[in-house]
Amino acid sequence: PDRVRVERAMRFGTLVNVLSPGESFTVFPGGLRSMAAPQRADQEKQGKRNQLAILRARKAANFRPIAMGPAKVGESLVEQVAVEMESLHMVLGIEPTSGRILSLSYHERGGMGAFGDVVKVFSDFRTIDGMTLPFKTAATFNGEPAPDQSATVESLTLNGQVDPALFAKPKAASGQ
C-alpha cells in the first residue's frame, strides 16, 4: 500500500518508475536516476487517476462527486460525474447499467509542456477476482491521440504476493 512500481514498454526500451517511502527512482535503458520531488508528486498524482485508486477513495471524506448529467462515450450512454479528491479534479463517464467507468477526463500538462484536456476511454473489460476492470486505455490530448498515455494491460493480479526486491534500487548502475 505504500509503494508503487510501474513498468512501461516504450519504443526505446522498458522504463520503470518506483515510488517508495525511502527513495523513488526511474530505471531506463541508459541507466538509473533518482526521482526529483516534483516528478514524484506528479507520479503520485497520476497513480490516483486510475480506476482502482478512484474506487478505493470513494468513501474518503475528501472524495466529492457531483452528478453532471448524461453524455456519450463512443456509442455508450454514460452519466458524467465530476470528482474532486485530494486536490485532483476529474470527470468520470459511468455506464448506468453496469457501473463501469468508461471514461476519465481532466486538464493537465501534456508531454510537450502545454496544458490541455486529457480524455481516457476504457475498454476490454475483464473480471479478475470478482472485479471487472479495463485492460485497454485509449487516450487523447486536446482531441489528438496520446500514445504515451494509452495502455494495454497484459496481465493483472489482485492481492497477489509481491516480491520486495521489485522495489529495491538496482546496485549495478547509479546516476543523478
PDB file of C-alpha atoms in Angstrom:
ATOM      1  CA  PRO A   1       0.000   0.000   0.000  1.00  0.00           C
ATOM      2  CA  ASP A   2       2.931   2.408   0.411  1.00  0.00           C
ATOM      3  CA  ARG A   3       4.869   1.506  -2.764  1.00  0.00           C
ATOM      4  CA  VAL A   4       4.282   1.703  -6.476  1.00  0.00           C
ATOM      5  CA  ARG A   5       6.176   0.159  -9.380  1.00  0.00           C
ATOM      6  CA  VAL A   6       5.137   0.929 -12.939  1.00  0.00           C
ATOM      7  CA  GLU A   7       6.818  -0.736 -15.909  1.00  0.00           C
ATOM      8  CA  ARG A   8       6.141   0.642 -19.357  1.00  0.00           C
ATOM      9  CA  ALA A   9       7.353  -0.844 -22.626  1.00  0.00           C
ATOM     10  CA  MET A  10       8.409   2.085 -24.806  1.00  0.00           C
ATOM     11  CA  ARG A  11       9.915   2.316 -28.293  1.00  0.00           C
ATOM     12  CA  PHE A  12      13.366   2.783 -26.784  1.00  0.00           C
ATOM     13  CA  GLY A  13      13.049   0.030 -24.148  1.00  0.00           C
ATOM     14  CA  THR A  14      11.455  -0.560 -20.754  1.00  0.00           C
ATOM     15  CA  LEU A  15      11.002   2.345 -18.363  1.00  0.00           C
ATOM     16  CA  VAL A  16      10.467   1.546 -14.661  1.00  0.00           C
ATOM     17  CA  ASN A  17       9.292   4.080 -12.060  1.00  0.00           C
ATOM     18  CA  VAL A  18       9.473   3.081  -8.393  1.00  0.00           C
ATOM     19  CA  LEU A  19       7.928   5.153  -5.609  1.00  0.00           C
ATOM     20  CA  SER A  20       8.635   4.030  -2.058  1.00  0.00           C
ATOM     21  CA  PRO A  21       8.719   5.692   1.361  1.00  0.00           C
ATOM     22  CA  GLY A  22      12.521   5.913   1.425  1.00  0.00           C
ATOM     23  CA  GLU A  23      13.504   6.690  -2.127  1.00  0.00           C
ATOM     24  CA  SER A  24      11.941   6.958  -5.549  1.00  0.00           C
ATOM     25  CA  PHE A  25      13.766   6.406  -8.810  1.00  0.00           C
ATOM     26  CA  THR A  26      13.483   5.699 -12.522  1.00  0.00           C
ATOM     27  CA  VAL A  27      15.299   2.889 -14.317  1.00  0.00           C
ATOM     28  CA  PHE A  28      15.635   3.357 -18.054  1.00  0.00           C
ATOM     29  CA  PRO A  29      17.698   1.589 -20.729  1.00  0.00           C
ATOM     30  CA  GLY A  30      20.572   4.052 -20.294  1.00  0.00           C
ATOM     31  CA  GLY A  31      20.788   3.938 -16.517  1.00  0.00           C
ATOM     32  CA  LEU A  32      19.207   4.932 -13.250  1.00  0.00           C
ATOM     33  CA  ARG A  33      18.079   8.293 -11.893  1.00  0.00           C
ATOM     34  CA  SER A  34      16.728   9.358  -8.521  1.00  0.00           C
ATOM     35  CA  MET A  35      13.309  10.951  -8.842  1.00  0.00           C
ATOM     36  CA  ALA A  36      13.107  14.665  -8.043  1.00  0.00           C
ATOM     37  CA  ALA A  37      10.338  15.750  -5.656  1.00  0.00           C
ATOM     38  CA  PRO A  38       8.182  17.388  -8.400  1.00  0.00           C
ATOM     39  CA  GLN A  39       8.417  14.266 -10.573  1.00  0.00           C
ATOM     40  CA  ARG A  40       7.492  12.068  -7.605  1.00  0.00           C
ATOM     41  CA  ALA A  41       4.487  14.296  -6.833  1.00  0.00           C
ATOM     42  CA  ASP A  42       3.365  14.053 -10.472  1.00  0.00           C
ATOM     43  CA  GLN A  43       3.753  10.240 -10.445  1.00  0.00           C
ATOM     44  CA  GLU A  44       1.721  10.033  -7.214  1.00  0.00           C
ATOM     45  CA  LYS A  45      -0.980  12.227  -8.771  1.00  0.00           C
ATOM     46  CA  GLN A  46      -1.123  10.050 -11.884  1.00  0.00           C
ATOM     47  CA  GLY A  47      -1.410   6.963  -9.691  1.00  0.00           C
ATOM     48  CA  LYS A  48      -4.570   8.377  -8.134  1.00  0.00           C
ATOM     49  CA  ARG A  49      -6.144   8.693 -11.578  1.00  0.00           C
ATOM     50  CA  ASN A  50      -6.779   5.009 -12.129  1.00  0.00           C
ATOM     51  CA  GLN A  51      -9.937   3.041 -11.576  1.00  0.00           C
ATOM     52  CA  LEU A  52      -8.760   1.050  -8.548  1.00  0.00           C
ATOM     53  CA  ALA A  53      -7.498   4.175  -6.774  1.00  0.00           C
ATOM     54  CA  ILE A  54     -10.761   6.001  -7.508  1.00  0.00           C
ATOM     55  CA  LEU A  55     -12.840   3.075  -6.247  1.00  0.00           C
ATOM     56  CA  ARG A  56     -10.746   2.852  -3.066  1.00  0.00           C
ATOM     57  CA  ALA A  57     -11.049   6.598  -2.443  1.00  0.00           C
ATOM     58  CA  ARG A  58     -14.812   6.848  -3.000  1.00  0.00           C
ATOM     59  CA  LYS A  59     -15.616   6.560   0.731  1.00  0.00           C
ATOM     60  CA  ALA A  60     -12.935   9.027   1.891  1.00  0.00           C
ATOM     61  CA  ALA A  61     -14.020  12.292   3.487  1.00  0.00           C
ATOM     62  CA  ASN A  62     -12.262  14.335   0.783  1.00  0.00           C
ATOM     63  CA  PHE A  63     -13.977  12.483  -2.121  1.00  0.00           C
ATOM     64  CA  ARG A  64     -16.603  14.831  -3.544  1.00  0.00           C
ATOM     65  CA  PRO A  65     -18.685  13.614  -6.510  1.00  0.00           C
ATOM     66  CA  ILE A  66     -21.154  15.837  -8.378  1.00  0.00           C
ATOM     67  CA  ALA A  67     -23.599  14.499 -10.981  1.00  0.00           C
ATOM     68  CA  MET A  68     -23.301  16.400 -14.267  1.00  0.00           C
ATOM     69  CA  GLY A  69     -25.834  14.615 -16.463  1.00  0.00           C
ATOM     70  CA  PRO A  70     -25.798  12.243 -19.415  1.00  0.00           C
ATOM     71  CA  ALA A  71     -23.249  12.078 -22.231  1.00  0.00           C
ATOM     72  CA  LYS A  72     -21.905   9.552 -24.724  1.00  0.00           C
ATOM     73  CA  VAL A  73     -18.603   7.715 -24.808  1.00  0.00           C
ATOM     74  CA  GLY A  74     -18.419   6.238 -28.287  1.00  0.00           C
ATOM     75  CA  GLU A  75     -21.837   4.645 -28.742  1.00  0.00           C
ATOM     76  CA  SER A  76     -22.403   4.108 -24.997  1.00  0.00           C
ATOM     77  CA  LEU A  77     -24.602   6.338 -22.881  1.00  0.00           C
ATOM     78  CA  VAL A  78     -22.876   7.404 -19.641  1.00  0.00           C
ATOM     79  CA  GLU A  79     -23.636   9.543 -16.632  1.00  0.00           C
ATOM     80  CA  GLN A  80     -20.940  12.146 -16.127  1.00  0.00           C
ATOM     81  CA  VAL A  81     -19.731  12.625 -12.569  1.00  0.00           C
ATOM     82  CA  ALA A  82     -17.263  15.361 -11.635  1.00  0.00           C
ATOM     83  CA  VAL A  83     -14.981  14.179  -8.827  1.00  0.00           C
ATOM     84  CA  GLU A  84     -12.702  16.153  -6.575  1.00  0.00           C
ATOM     85  CA  MET A  85     -10.326  14.231  -4.325  1.00  0.00           C
ATOM     86  CA  GLU A  86      -7.035  15.230  -2.760  1.00  0.00           C
ATOM     87  CA  SER A  87      -6.855  18.392  -4.923  1.00  0.00           C
ATOM     88  CA  LEU A  88      -7.431  16.390  -8.108  1.00  0.00           C
ATOM     89  CA  HIS A  89     -10.323  17.299 -10.401  1.00  0.00           C
ATOM     90  CA  MET A  90     -11.633  14.828 -12.973  1.00  0.00           C
ATOM     91  CA  VAL A  91     -14.799  13.792 -14.762  1.00  0.00           C
ATOM     92  CA  LEU A  92     -15.855  10.163 -14.908  1.00  0.00           C
ATOM     93  CA  GLY A  93     -18.144   8.728 -17.573  1.00  0.00           C
ATOM     94  CA  ILE A  94     -20.037   5.928 -15.786  1.00  0.00           C
ATOM     95  CA  GLU A  95     -22.170   3.431 -17.672  1.00  0.00           C
ATOM     96  CA  PRO A  96     -25.509   3.402 -15.772  1.00  0.00           C
ATOM     97  CA  THR A  97     -26.381  -0.247 -16.450  1.00  0.00           C
ATOM     98  CA  SER A  98     -23.068  -1.772 -15.300  1.00  0.00           C
ATOM     99  CA  GLY A  99     -21.472   0.930 -13.121  1.00  0.00           C
ATOM    100  CA  ARG A 100     -18.282   0.669 -15.199  1.00  0.00           C
ATOM    101  CA  ILE A 101     -16.129   3.751 -15.606  1.00  0.00           C
ATOM    102  CA  LEU A 102     -15.905   4.085 -19.401  1.00  0.00           C
ATOM    103  CA  SER A 103     -14.028   7.382 -19.473  1.00  0.00           C
ATOM    104  CA  LEU A 104     -11.898   9.664 -17.342  1.00  0.00           C
ATOM    105  CA  SER A 105     -11.044  13.241 -18.284  1.00  0.00           C
ATOM    106  CA  TYR A 106      -9.037  16.017 -16.701  1.00  0.00           C
ATOM    107  CA  HIS A 107      -6.997  19.129 -17.522  1.00  0.00           C
ATOM    108  CA  GLU A 108      -3.245  18.574 -17.202  1.00  0.00           C
ATOM    109  CA  ARG A 109       0.155  19.396 -18.637  1.00  0.00           C
ATOM    110  CA  GLY A 110       0.963  17.247 -21.664  1.00  0.00           C
ATOM    111  CA  GLY A 111       4.195  15.687 -22.873  1.00  0.00           C
ATOM    112  CA  MET A 112       5.348  18.885 -24.597  1.00  0.00           C
ATOM    113  CA  GLY A 113       4.662  21.037 -21.526  1.00  0.00           C
ATOM    114  CA  ALA A 114       1.443  22.751 -22.647  1.00  0.00           C
ATOM    115  CA  PHE A 115      -1.766  22.359 -20.656  1.00  0.00           C
ATOM    116  CA  GLY A 116      -4.716  20.646 -22.269  1.00  0.00           C
ATOM    117  CA  ASP A 117      -7.574  18.206 -21.912  1.00  0.00           C
ATOM    118  CA  VAL A 118      -6.770  14.531 -21.372  1.00  0.00           C
ATOM    119  CA  VAL A 119      -9.508  12.001 -22.128  1.00  0.00           C
ATOM    120  CA  LYS A 120      -9.021   8.310 -21.415  1.00  0.00           C
ATOM    121  CA  VAL A 121     -11.524   5.801 -22.789  1.00  0.00           C
ATOM    122  CA  PHE A 122     -11.539   2.335 -21.240  1.00  0.00           C
ATOM    123  CA  SER A 123     -12.442  -0.937 -22.958  1.00  0.00           C
ATOM    124  CA  ASP A 124     -11.747  -4.683 -22.992  1.00  0.00           C
ATOM    125  CA  PHE A 125     -13.256  -5.186 -19.536  1.00  0.00           C
ATOM    126  CA  ARG A 126     -12.406  -8.468 -17.820  1.00  0.00           C
ATOM    127  CA  THR A 127     -13.337  -9.863 -14.417  1.00  0.00           C
ATOM    128  CA  ILE A 128     -10.433 -10.662 -12.086  1.00  0.00           C
ATOM    129  CA  ASP A 129     -11.205 -11.972  -8.594  1.00  0.00           C
ATOM    130  CA  GLY A 130     -14.724 -10.546  -8.756  1.00  0.00           C
ATOM    131  CA  MET A 131     -13.669  -7.085 -10.007  1.00  0.00           C
ATOM    132  CA  THR A 132     -14.360  -6.014 -13.575  1.00  0.00           C
ATOM    133  CA  LEU A 133     -11.536  -3.818 -14.846  1.00  0.00           C
ATOM    134  CA  PRO A 134     -10.455  -2.438 -18.234  1.00  0.00           C
ATOM    135  CA  PHE A 135      -7.450  -3.935 -19.976  1.00  0.00           C
ATOM    136  CA  LYS A 136      -7.253  -1.242 -22.650  1.00  0.00           C
ATOM    137  CA  THR A 137      -6.966   2.541 -22.367  1.00  0.00           C
ATOM    138  CA  ALA A 138      -7.066   4.840 -25.407  1.00  0.00           C
ATOM    139  CA  ALA A 139      -6.073   8.410 -24.534  1.00  0.00           C
ATOM    140  CA  THR A 140      -6.257  11.740 -26.310  1.00  0.00           C
ATOM    141  CA  PHE A 141      -4.694  15.108 -25.502  1.00  0.00           C
ATOM    142  CA  ASN A 142      -6.697  18.069 -26.829  1.00  0.00           C
ATOM    143  CA  GLY A 143      -8.518  15.665 -29.149  1.00  0.00           C
ATOM    144  CA  GLU A 144      -5.343  14.161 -30.668  1.00  0.00           C
ATOM    145  CA  PRO A 145      -4.209  10.570 -29.959  1.00  0.00           C
ATOM    146  CA  ALA A 146      -1.855  10.377 -26.953  1.00  0.00           C
ATOM    147  CA  PRO A 147       0.040   7.085 -27.248  1.00  0.00           C
ATOM    148  CA  ASP A 148       2.185   7.937 -24.209  1.00  0.00           C
ATOM    149  CA  GLN A 149      -0.966   7.834 -22.046  1.00  0.00           C
ATOM    150  CA  SER A 150      -2.619   4.895 -23.791  1.00  0.00           C
ATOM    151  CA  ALA A 151      -2.036   1.383 -22.495  1.00  0.00           C
ATOM    152  CA  THR A 152      -2.886  -2.276 -22.886  1.00  0.00           C
ATOM    153  CA  VAL A 153      -2.668  -4.451 -19.777  1.00  0.00           C
ATOM    154  CA  GLU A 154      -1.233  -7.897 -20.487  1.00  0.00           C
ATOM    155  CA  SER A 155      -1.984  -9.414 -17.090  1.00  0.00           C
ATOM    156  CA  LEU A 156      -3.413  -8.314 -13.772  1.00  0.00           C
ATOM    157  CA  THR A 157      -3.319  -9.906 -10.334  1.00  0.00           C
ATOM    158  CA  LEU A 158      -5.248  -8.531  -7.374  1.00  0.00           C
ATOM    159  CA  ASN A 159      -3.995  -9.097  -3.843  1.00  0.00           C
ATOM    160  CA  GLY A 160      -1.140 -11.311  -5.055  1.00  0.00           C
ATOM    161  CA  GLN A 161       2.229 -11.799  -3.426  1.00  0.00           C
ATOM    162  CA  VAL A 162       4.737  -9.098  -4.389  1.00  0.00           C
ATOM    163  CA  ASP A 163       8.477  -9.633  -4.212  1.00  0.00           C
ATOM    164  CA  PRO A 164      10.011  -6.770  -2.139  1.00  0.00           C
ATOM    165  CA  ALA A 165      13.058  -6.870  -4.450  1.00  0.00           C
ATOM    166  CA  LEU A 166      10.914  -5.241  -7.161  1.00  0.00           C
ATOM    167  CA  PHE A 167      11.078  -2.005  -5.141  1.00  0.00           C
ATOM    168  CA  ALA A 168      14.818  -2.103  -4.387  1.00  0.00           C
ATOM    169  CA  LYS A 169      17.089   0.336  -6.166  1.00  0.00           C
ATOM    170  CA  PRO A 170      19.434  -1.535  -8.522  1.00  0.00           C
ATOM    171  CA  LYS A 171      23.011  -1.562  -7.272  1.00  0.00           C
ATOM    172  CA  ALA A 172      24.803  -2.002 -10.611  1.00  0.00           C
ATOM    173  CA  ALA A 173      24.031   1.454 -12.001  1.00  0.00           C
ATOM    174  CA  SER A 174      23.828   4.859 -10.423  1.00  0.00           C
ATOM    175  CA  GLY A 175      23.306   8.365 -11.678  1.00  0.00           C
ATOM    176  CA  GLN A 176      21.629  11.614 -10.871  1.00  0.00           C
TER     177      GLN A 176
END
